[in-house]
Short mmCIF file of C-alpha atoms and ligand atoms in Angstrom, two decimals:
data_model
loop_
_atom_site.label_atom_id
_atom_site.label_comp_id
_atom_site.label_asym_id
_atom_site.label_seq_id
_atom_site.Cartn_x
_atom_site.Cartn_y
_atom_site.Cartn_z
CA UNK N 1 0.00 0.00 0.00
CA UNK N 2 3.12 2.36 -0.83
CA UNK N 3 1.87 5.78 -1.34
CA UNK N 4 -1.90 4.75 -1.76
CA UNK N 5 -4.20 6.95 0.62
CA UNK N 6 -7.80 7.73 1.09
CA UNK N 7 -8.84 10.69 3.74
CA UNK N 8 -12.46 10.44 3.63
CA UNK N 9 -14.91 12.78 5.69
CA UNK N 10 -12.47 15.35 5.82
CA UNK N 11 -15.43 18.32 6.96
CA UNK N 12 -13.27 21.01 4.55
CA UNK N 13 -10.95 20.41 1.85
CA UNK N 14 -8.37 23.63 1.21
CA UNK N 15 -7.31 22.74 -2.45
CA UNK N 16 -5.51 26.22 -3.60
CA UNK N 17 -6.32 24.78 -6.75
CA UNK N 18 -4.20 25.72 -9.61
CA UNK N 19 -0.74 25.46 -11.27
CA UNK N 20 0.62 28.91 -11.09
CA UNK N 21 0.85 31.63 -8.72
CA UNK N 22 -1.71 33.64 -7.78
CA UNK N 23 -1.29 37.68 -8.06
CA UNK N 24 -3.27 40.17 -5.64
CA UNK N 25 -7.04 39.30 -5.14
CA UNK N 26 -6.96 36.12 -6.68
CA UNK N 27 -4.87 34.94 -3.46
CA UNK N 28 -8.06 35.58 -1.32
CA UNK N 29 -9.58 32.49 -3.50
CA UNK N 30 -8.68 28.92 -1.83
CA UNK N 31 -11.25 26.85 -3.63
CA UNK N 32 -12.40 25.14 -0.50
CA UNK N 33 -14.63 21.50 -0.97
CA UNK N 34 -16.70 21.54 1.95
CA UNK N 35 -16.62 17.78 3.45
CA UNK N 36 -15.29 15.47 0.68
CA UNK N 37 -12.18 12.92 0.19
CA UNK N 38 -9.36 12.62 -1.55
CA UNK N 39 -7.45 9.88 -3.02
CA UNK N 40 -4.17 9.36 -3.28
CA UNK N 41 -2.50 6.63 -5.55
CA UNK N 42 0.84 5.61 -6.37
CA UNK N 43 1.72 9.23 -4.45
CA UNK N 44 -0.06 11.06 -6.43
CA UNK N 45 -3.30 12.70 -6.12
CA UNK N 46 -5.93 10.95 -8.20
CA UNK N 47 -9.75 12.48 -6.77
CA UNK N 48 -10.24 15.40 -4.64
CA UNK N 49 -14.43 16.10 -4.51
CA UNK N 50 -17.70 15.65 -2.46
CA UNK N 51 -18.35 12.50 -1.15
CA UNK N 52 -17.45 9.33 -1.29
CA UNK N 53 -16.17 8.87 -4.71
CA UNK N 54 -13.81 6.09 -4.22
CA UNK N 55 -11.47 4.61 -7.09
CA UNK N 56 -13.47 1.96 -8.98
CA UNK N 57 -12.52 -1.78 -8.20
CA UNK N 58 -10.86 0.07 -5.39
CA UNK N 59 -9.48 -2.88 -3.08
CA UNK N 60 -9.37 -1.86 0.20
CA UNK N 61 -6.16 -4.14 1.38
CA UNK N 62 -4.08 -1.62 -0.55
CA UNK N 63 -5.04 1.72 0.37
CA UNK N 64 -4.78 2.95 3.86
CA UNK N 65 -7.74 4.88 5.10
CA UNK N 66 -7.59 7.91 7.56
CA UNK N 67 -11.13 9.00 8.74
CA UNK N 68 -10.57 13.01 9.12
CA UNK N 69 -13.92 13.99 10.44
CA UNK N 70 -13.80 16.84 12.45
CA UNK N 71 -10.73 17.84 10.40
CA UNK N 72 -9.56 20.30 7.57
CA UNK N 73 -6.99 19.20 4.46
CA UNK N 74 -5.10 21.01 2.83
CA UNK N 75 -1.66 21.11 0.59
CA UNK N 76 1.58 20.39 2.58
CA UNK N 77 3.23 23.89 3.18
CA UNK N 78 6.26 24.80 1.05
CA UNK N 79 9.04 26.61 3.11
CA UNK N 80 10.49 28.36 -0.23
CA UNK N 81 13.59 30.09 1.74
CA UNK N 82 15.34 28.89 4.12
CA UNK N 83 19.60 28.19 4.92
CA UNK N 84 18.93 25.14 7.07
CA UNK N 85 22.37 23.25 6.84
CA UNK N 86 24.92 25.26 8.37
CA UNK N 87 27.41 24.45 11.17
CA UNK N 88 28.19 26.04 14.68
CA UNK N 89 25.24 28.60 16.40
CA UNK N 90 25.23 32.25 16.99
CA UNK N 91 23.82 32.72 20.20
CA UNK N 92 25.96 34.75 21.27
CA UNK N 93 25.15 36.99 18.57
CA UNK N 94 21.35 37.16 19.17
CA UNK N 95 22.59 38.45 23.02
CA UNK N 96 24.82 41.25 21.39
CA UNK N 97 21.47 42.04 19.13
CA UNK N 98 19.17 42.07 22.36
CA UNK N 99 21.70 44.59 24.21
CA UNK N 100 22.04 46.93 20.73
CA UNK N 101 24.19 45.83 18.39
CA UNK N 102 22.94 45.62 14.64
CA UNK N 103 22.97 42.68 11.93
CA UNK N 104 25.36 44.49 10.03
CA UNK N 105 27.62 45.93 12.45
CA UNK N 106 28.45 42.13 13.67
CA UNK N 107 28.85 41.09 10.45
CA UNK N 108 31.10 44.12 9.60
CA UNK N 109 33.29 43.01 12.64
CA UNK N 110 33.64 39.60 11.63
CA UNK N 111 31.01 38.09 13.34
CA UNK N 112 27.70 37.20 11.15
CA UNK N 113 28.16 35.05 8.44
CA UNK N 114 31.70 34.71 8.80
CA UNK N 115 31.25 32.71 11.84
CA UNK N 116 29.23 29.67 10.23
CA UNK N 117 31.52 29.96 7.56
CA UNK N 118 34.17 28.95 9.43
CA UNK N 119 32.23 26.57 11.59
CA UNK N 120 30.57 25.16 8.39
CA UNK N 121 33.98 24.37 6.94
CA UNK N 122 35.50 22.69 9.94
CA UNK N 123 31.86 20.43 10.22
CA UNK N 124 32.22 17.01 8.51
CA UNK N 125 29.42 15.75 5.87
CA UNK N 126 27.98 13.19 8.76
CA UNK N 127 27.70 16.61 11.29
CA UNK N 128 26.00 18.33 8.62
CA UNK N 129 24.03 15.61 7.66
CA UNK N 130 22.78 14.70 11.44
CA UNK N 131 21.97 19.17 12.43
CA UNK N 132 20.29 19.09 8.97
CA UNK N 133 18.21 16.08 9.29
CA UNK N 134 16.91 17.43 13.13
CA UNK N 135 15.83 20.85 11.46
CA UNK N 136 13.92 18.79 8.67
CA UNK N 137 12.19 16.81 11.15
CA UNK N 138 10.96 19.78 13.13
CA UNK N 139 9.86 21.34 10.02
CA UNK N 140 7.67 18.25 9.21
CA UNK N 141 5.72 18.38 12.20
CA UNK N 142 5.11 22.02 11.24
CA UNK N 143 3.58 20.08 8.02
CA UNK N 144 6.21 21.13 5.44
CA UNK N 145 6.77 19.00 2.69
CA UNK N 146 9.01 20.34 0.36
CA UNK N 147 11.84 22.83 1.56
CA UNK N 148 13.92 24.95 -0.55
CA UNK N 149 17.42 25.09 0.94
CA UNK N 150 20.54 27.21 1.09
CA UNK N 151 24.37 27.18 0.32
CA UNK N 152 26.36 30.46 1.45
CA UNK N 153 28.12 28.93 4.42
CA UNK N 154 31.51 27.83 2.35
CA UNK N 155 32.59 30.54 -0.06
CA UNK N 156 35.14 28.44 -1.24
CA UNK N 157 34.76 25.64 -3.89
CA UNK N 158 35.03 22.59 -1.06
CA UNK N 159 32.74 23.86 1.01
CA UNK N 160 29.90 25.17 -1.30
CA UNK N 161 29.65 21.57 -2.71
CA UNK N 162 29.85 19.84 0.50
CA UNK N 163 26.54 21.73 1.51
CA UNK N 164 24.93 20.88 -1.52
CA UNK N 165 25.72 17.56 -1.55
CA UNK N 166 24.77 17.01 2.09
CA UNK N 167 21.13 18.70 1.11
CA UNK N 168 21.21 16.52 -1.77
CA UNK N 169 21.95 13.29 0.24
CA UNK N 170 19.06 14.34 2.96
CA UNK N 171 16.70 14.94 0.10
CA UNK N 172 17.16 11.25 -0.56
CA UNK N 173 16.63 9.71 3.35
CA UNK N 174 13.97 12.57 4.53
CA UNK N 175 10.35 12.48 3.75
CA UNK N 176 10.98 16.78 3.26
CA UNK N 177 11.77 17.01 -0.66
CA UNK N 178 14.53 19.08 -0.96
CA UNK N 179 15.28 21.93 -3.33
CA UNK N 180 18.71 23.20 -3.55
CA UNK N 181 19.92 26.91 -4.26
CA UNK N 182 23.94 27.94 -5.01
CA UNK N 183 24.35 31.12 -2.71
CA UNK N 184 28.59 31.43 -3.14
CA UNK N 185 27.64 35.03 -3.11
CA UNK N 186 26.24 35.11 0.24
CA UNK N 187 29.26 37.29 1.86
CA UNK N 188 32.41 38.34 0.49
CA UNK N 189 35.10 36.10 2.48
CA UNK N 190 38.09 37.23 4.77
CA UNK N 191 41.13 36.70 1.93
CA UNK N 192 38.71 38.75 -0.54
CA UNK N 193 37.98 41.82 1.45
CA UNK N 194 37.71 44.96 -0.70
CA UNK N 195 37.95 42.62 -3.92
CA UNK N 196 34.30 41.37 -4.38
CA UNK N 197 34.52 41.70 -7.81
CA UNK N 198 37.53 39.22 -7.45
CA UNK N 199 35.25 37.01 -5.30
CA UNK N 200 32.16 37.14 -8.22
CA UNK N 201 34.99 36.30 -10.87
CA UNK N 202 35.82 33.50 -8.62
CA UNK N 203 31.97 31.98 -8.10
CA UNK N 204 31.80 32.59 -11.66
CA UNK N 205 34.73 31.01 -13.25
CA UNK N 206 35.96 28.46 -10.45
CA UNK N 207 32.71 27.10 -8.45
CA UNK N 208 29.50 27.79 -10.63
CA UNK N 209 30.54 25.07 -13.42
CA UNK N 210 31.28 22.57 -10.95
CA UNK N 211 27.95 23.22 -9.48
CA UNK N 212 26.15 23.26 -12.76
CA UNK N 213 28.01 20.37 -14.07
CA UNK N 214 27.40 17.95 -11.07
CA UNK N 215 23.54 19.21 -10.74
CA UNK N 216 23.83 20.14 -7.68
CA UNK N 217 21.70 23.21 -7.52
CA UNK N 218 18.57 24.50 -9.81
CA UNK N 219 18.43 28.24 -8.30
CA UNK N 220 21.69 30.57 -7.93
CA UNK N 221 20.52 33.59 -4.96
CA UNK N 222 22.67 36.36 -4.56
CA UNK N 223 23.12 38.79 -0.92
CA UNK N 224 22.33 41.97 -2.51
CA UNK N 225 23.16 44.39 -0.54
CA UNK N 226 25.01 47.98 0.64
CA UNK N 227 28.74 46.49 1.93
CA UNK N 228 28.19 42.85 0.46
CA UNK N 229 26.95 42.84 -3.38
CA UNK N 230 26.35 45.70 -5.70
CA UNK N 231 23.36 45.35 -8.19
CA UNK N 232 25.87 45.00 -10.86
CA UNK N 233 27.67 42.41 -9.41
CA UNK N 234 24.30 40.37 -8.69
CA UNK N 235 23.16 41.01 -12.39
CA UNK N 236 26.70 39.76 -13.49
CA UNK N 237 26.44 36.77 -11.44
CA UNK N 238 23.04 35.77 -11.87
CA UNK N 239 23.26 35.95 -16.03
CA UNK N 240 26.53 33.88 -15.74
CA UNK N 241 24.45 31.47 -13.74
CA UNK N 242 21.24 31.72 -15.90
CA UNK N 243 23.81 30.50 -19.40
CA UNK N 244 25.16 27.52 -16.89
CA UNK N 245 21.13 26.76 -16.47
CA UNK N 246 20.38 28.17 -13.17
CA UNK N 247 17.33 30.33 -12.31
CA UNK N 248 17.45 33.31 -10.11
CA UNK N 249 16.64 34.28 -7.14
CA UNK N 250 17.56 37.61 -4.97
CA UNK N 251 17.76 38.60 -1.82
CA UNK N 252 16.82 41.75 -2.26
CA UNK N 253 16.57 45.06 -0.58
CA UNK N 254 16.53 43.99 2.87
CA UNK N 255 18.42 46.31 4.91
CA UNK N 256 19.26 49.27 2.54
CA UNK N 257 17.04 50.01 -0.36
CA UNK N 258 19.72 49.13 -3.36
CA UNK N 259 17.53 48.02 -6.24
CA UNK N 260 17.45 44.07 -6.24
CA UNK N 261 13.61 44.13 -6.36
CA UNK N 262 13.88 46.17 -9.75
CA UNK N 263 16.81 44.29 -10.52
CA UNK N 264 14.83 40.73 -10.38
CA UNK N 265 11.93 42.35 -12.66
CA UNK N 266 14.59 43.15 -14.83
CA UNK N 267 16.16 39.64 -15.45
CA UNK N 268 12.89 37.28 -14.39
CA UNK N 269 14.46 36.24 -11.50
CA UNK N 270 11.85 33.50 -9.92
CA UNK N 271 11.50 35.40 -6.92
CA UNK N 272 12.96 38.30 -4.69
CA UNK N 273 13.46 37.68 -1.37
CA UNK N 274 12.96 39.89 1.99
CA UNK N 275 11.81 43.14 0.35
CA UNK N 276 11.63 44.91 3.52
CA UNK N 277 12.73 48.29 1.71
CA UNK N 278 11.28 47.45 -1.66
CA UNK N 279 10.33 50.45 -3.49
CA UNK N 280 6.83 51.62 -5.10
CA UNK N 281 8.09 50.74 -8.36
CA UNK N 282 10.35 48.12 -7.47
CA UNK N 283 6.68 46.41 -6.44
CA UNK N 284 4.67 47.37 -9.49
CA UNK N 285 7.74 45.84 -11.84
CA UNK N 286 7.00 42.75 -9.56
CA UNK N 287 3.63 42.31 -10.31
CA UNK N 288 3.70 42.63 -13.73
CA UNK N 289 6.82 40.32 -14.24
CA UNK N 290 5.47 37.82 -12.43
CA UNK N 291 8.66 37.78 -10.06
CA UNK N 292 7.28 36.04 -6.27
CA UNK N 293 7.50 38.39 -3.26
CA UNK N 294 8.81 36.37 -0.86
CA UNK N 295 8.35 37.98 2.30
CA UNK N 296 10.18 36.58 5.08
CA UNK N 297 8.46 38.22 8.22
CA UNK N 298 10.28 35.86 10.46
CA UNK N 299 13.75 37.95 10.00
CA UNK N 300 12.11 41.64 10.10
CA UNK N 301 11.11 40.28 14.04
CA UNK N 302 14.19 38.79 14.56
CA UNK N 303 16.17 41.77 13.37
CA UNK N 304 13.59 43.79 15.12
CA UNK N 305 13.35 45.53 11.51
CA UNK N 306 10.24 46.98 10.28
CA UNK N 307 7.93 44.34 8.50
CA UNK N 308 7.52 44.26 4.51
CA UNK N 309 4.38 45.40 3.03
CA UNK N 310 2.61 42.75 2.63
CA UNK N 311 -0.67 43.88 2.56
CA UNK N 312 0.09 47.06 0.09
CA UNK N 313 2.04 44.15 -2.55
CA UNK N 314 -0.80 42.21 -2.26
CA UNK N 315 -3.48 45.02 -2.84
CA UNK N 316 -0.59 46.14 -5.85
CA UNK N 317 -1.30 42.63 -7.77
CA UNK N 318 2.17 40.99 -6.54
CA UNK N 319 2.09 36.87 -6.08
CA UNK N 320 3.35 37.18 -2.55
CA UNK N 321 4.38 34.11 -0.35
CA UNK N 322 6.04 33.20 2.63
CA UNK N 323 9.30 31.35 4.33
CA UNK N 324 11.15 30.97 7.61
CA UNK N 325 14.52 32.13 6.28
CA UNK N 326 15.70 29.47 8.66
CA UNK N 327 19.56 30.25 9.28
CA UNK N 328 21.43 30.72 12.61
CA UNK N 329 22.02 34.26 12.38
CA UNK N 330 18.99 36.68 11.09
CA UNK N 331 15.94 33.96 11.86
CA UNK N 332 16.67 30.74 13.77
CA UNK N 333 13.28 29.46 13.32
CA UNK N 334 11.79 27.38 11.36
CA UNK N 335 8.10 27.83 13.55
CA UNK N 336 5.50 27.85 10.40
CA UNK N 337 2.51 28.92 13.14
CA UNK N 338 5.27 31.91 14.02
CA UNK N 339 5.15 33.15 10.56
CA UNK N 340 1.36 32.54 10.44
CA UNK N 341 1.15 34.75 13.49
CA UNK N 342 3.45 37.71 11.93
CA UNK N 343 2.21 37.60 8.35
CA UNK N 344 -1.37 37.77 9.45
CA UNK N 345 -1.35 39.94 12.52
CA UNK N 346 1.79 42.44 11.78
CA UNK N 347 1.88 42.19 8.22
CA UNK N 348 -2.03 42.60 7.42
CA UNK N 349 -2.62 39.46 5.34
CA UNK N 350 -5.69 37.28 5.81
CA UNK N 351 -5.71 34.05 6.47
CA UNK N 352 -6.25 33.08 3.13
CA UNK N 353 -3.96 34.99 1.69
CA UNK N 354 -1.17 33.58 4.12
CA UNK N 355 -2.33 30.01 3.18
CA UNK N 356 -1.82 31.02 -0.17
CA UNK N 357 1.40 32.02 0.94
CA UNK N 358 2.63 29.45 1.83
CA UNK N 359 0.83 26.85 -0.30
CA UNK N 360 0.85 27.11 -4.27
CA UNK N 361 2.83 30.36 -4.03
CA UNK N 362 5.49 29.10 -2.07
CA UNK N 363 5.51 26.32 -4.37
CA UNK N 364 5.69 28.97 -7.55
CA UNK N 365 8.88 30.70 -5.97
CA UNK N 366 10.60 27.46 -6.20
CA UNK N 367 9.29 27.13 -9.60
CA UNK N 368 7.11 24.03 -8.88
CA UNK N 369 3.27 25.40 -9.25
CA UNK N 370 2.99 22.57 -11.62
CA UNK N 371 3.92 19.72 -9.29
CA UNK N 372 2.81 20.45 -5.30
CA UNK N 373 1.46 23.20 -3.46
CA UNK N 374 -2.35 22.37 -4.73
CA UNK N 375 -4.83 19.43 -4.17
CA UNK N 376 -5.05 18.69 -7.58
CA UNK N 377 -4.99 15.47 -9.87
CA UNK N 378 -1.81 14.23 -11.00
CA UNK N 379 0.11 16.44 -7.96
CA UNK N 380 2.28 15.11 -5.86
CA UNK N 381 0.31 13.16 -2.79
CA UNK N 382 1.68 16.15 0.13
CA UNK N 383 -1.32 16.73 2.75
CA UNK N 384 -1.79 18.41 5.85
CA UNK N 385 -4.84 17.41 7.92
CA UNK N 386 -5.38 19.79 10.88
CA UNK N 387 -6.66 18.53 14.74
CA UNK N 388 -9.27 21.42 13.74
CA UNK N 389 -12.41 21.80 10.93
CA UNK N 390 -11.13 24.57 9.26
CA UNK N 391 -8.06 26.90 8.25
CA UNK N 392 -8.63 29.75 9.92
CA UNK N 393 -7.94 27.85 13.01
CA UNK N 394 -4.29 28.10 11.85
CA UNK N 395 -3.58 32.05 12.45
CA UNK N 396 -6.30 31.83 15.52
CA UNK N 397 -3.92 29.49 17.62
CA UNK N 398 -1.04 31.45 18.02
CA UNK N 399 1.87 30.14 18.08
CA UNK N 400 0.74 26.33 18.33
CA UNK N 401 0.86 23.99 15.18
CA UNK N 402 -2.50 22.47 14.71
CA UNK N 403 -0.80 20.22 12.11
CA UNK N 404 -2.07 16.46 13.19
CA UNK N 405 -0.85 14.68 10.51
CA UNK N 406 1.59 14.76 7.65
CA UNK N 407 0.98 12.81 4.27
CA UNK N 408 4.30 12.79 2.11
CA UNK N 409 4.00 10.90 -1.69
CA UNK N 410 0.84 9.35 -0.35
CA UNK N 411 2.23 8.01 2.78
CA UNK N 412 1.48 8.64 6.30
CA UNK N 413 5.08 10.65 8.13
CA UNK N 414 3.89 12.71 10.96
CA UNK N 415 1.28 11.66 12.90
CA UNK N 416 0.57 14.01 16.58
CA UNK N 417 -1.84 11.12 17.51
CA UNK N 418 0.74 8.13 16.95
CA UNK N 419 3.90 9.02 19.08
CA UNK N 420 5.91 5.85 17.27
CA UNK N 421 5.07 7.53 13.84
CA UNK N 422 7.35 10.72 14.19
CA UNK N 423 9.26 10.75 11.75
CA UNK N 424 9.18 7.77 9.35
CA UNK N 425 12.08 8.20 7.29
CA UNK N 426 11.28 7.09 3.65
CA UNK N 427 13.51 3.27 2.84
O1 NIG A 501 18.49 35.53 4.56
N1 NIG A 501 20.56 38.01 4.49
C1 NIG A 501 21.41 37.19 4.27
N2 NIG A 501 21.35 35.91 4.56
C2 NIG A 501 20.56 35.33 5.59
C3 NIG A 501 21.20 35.46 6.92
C4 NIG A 501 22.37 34.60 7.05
C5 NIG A 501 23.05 34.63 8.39
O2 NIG A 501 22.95 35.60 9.17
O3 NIG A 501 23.69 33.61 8.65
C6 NIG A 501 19.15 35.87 5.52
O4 NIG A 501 18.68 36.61 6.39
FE1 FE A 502 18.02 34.14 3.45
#
């Protein structure tokens, strides 16, 4: 019964139906099926409607069958940003922060980055492998299914490869699919200081082909920002990557307002990241390039930073969703009812639009509309059912997952009822 699954009963089913993202109003629209079932075969949906439809000459001995009365369904979530292998903690750091001290200023000391740079290239595969595996386990019982996940923590060839390669190897044990971004332009390291166009000639020429050629990331992300990247550098980079067949992504305008939200209009990045300074235009060329907003409210708290604007993208047409940012420095977290409770109650979004969010949007920033983040036919089998009737009980209990079980490919992984359940690792 691999990957066969019927929920039946469930009393509201939360499709997000669709295969692309969904701009401005249309991300008020979550095509809910009141009461209904849905079928999953081979790991892949096959029937989501009213009723009791079953498959015909359905035999039951190979389908297991979870009763979700009382209970809402709905796509597993799609963290779209996050950094989550890394070695070492910053602790100390997030004390210095607390007392004063800025993001920047640390990093501009030596602290920041740097520091799980260095702790990230003295961590062996099996280290990185083990921390990595933890975080993906957490994030499952926060019903996440698919994870999009960060290099940045090597800046040298070694080290950039071993952190894809771990994500790669977890992405083969852990239920979590995992999709992998190159981020060598994350910081500018120590023995490059004052050279970073040295450092992008470097990525470019010495560590992007061996990335490209062994497949080991689909996305190249760029730290564009005042003191790290310029906007010319990031366009430089990200074209380079785009000819070696990466897509692009941007973190963009988070601290200073530098132009990486125009600059991802400009060369159809995928999505731009963090946007917590994004301009009025910078927005507008969003929307109408079709480039994801990916707000990542999680890091404007952390940083104690004022929030995007959510709300005002959403009302200006942009496809908006949301991530933890998960990394040990700007956001450890990777709480999805956190970021529920900031994008709905500090950044203005309704609950719909945050389950939007974090559903089919999240899955079109990782340029996978077509495959998850929608109960549709012929998507991938990923379901969350809630311990409550409907998704608005989400944002309502703060701070609490109300995730009570995890369907992965059509199988059964998390499971808050069934202690000896969490986490079945797939064979
Ligand atoms: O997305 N902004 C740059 N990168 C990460 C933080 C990385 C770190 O502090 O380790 C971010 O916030
Ligand atoms: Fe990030």
């Amino acid at each position: 019964m691999n990957g066969n699954i019927i929920i039946k009963n469930a009393s509201q089913i939360v499709t997000c139906s669709g295969f692309k993202a969904r701009h401005g109003r249309e991300m008020s629209d979550l095509k809910v099926i009141d009461g209904g079932t849905i079928v999953i075969e081979n790991g892949l949906i096959k029937y989501v409607g009213k009723g009791d439809e079953f498959p015909e000459n359905w035999d039951p001995e190979e389908y297991k069958i979870i009763d979700a009365s009382g209970r809402a369904a709905l796509p597993g979530f799609v963290d779209s940003h996050t950094h989550f292998v890394f070695g070492g903690y910053r602790a100390d750091e997030f004390s210095w922060r607390l007392r004063g001290d800025s993001y920047m200023e640390i990093m501009n000391r030596g602290g920041g980055i740097a520091s799980t740079v260095k702790a990230t290239r003295q961590a062996s595969k099996k280290e990185l492998i083990s921390a990595g595996t933890k975080r993906l386990d957490s994030m499952l019982s926060f019903g996440v299914t698919t994870v999009e996940g960060k290099s940045g923590y090597g800046l040298d060839l070694d080290t950039e490869i071993k952190q894809l390669d771990v994500m790669k190897k977890i992405d083969g044990r852990h239920p979590i699919d995992v999709v992998r971004t190159f981020l060598g332009a994350h910081a500018v390291p120590e023995q490059y200081k004052g050279r970073g166009d040295d450092f992008i000639r470097y990525l470019v020429e010495g560590v992007m082909p061996v990335v490209a050629e062994r497949n080991l990331a689909e996305f190249c992300d760029v730290f564009c920002e005042k003191d790290v990247f310029s906007v010319e550098q990031s366009r430089y980079l990200l074209l380079k990557a785009r000819k070696l067949g990466l897509k692009s992504k941007i973190h963009a305008d988070e601290i200073v307002r530098l132009g990486g939200t125009e600059l991802s209009a400009e060369i159809g990045a995928v999505s731009a990241d963090h946007l917590l300074r994004a301009s009025d235009q910078g927005i507008r060329d969003m929307a109408t390039s079709g480039v994801v907003a990916t707000l990542l409210p999680g890091t404007a708290f952390s940083l104690k930073e004022s929030y995007a604007r959510g709300r005002y993208m959403i009302d200006h047409d942009c496809a908006v969703a949301l991530a933890t940012d998960l990394n040990p420095g700007s956001c450890f977290t990777e709480s999805i009812p956190l970021l529920f409770a900031l994008a709905t109650i500090h950044m203005g979004l309704s609950a719909e639009e945050a389950v939007t969010a974090l559903t089919i949007n999240g899955a079109a920033a990782i340029d996978r509309a077509d495959k998850i983040g929608s109960l549709d036919v012929d998507k991938k089998g990923d379901v969350i059912i809630l311990e409550f009737p409907s998704y608005n009980y989400i944002p309502y209990h703060i701070g609490v997952s109300v995730v009570e079980k995890v369907i992965k490919n059509g199988n059964l992984v998390f499971d808050k009822t069934n202690r000896e359940e969490k986490p079945c690792r797939q064979t």
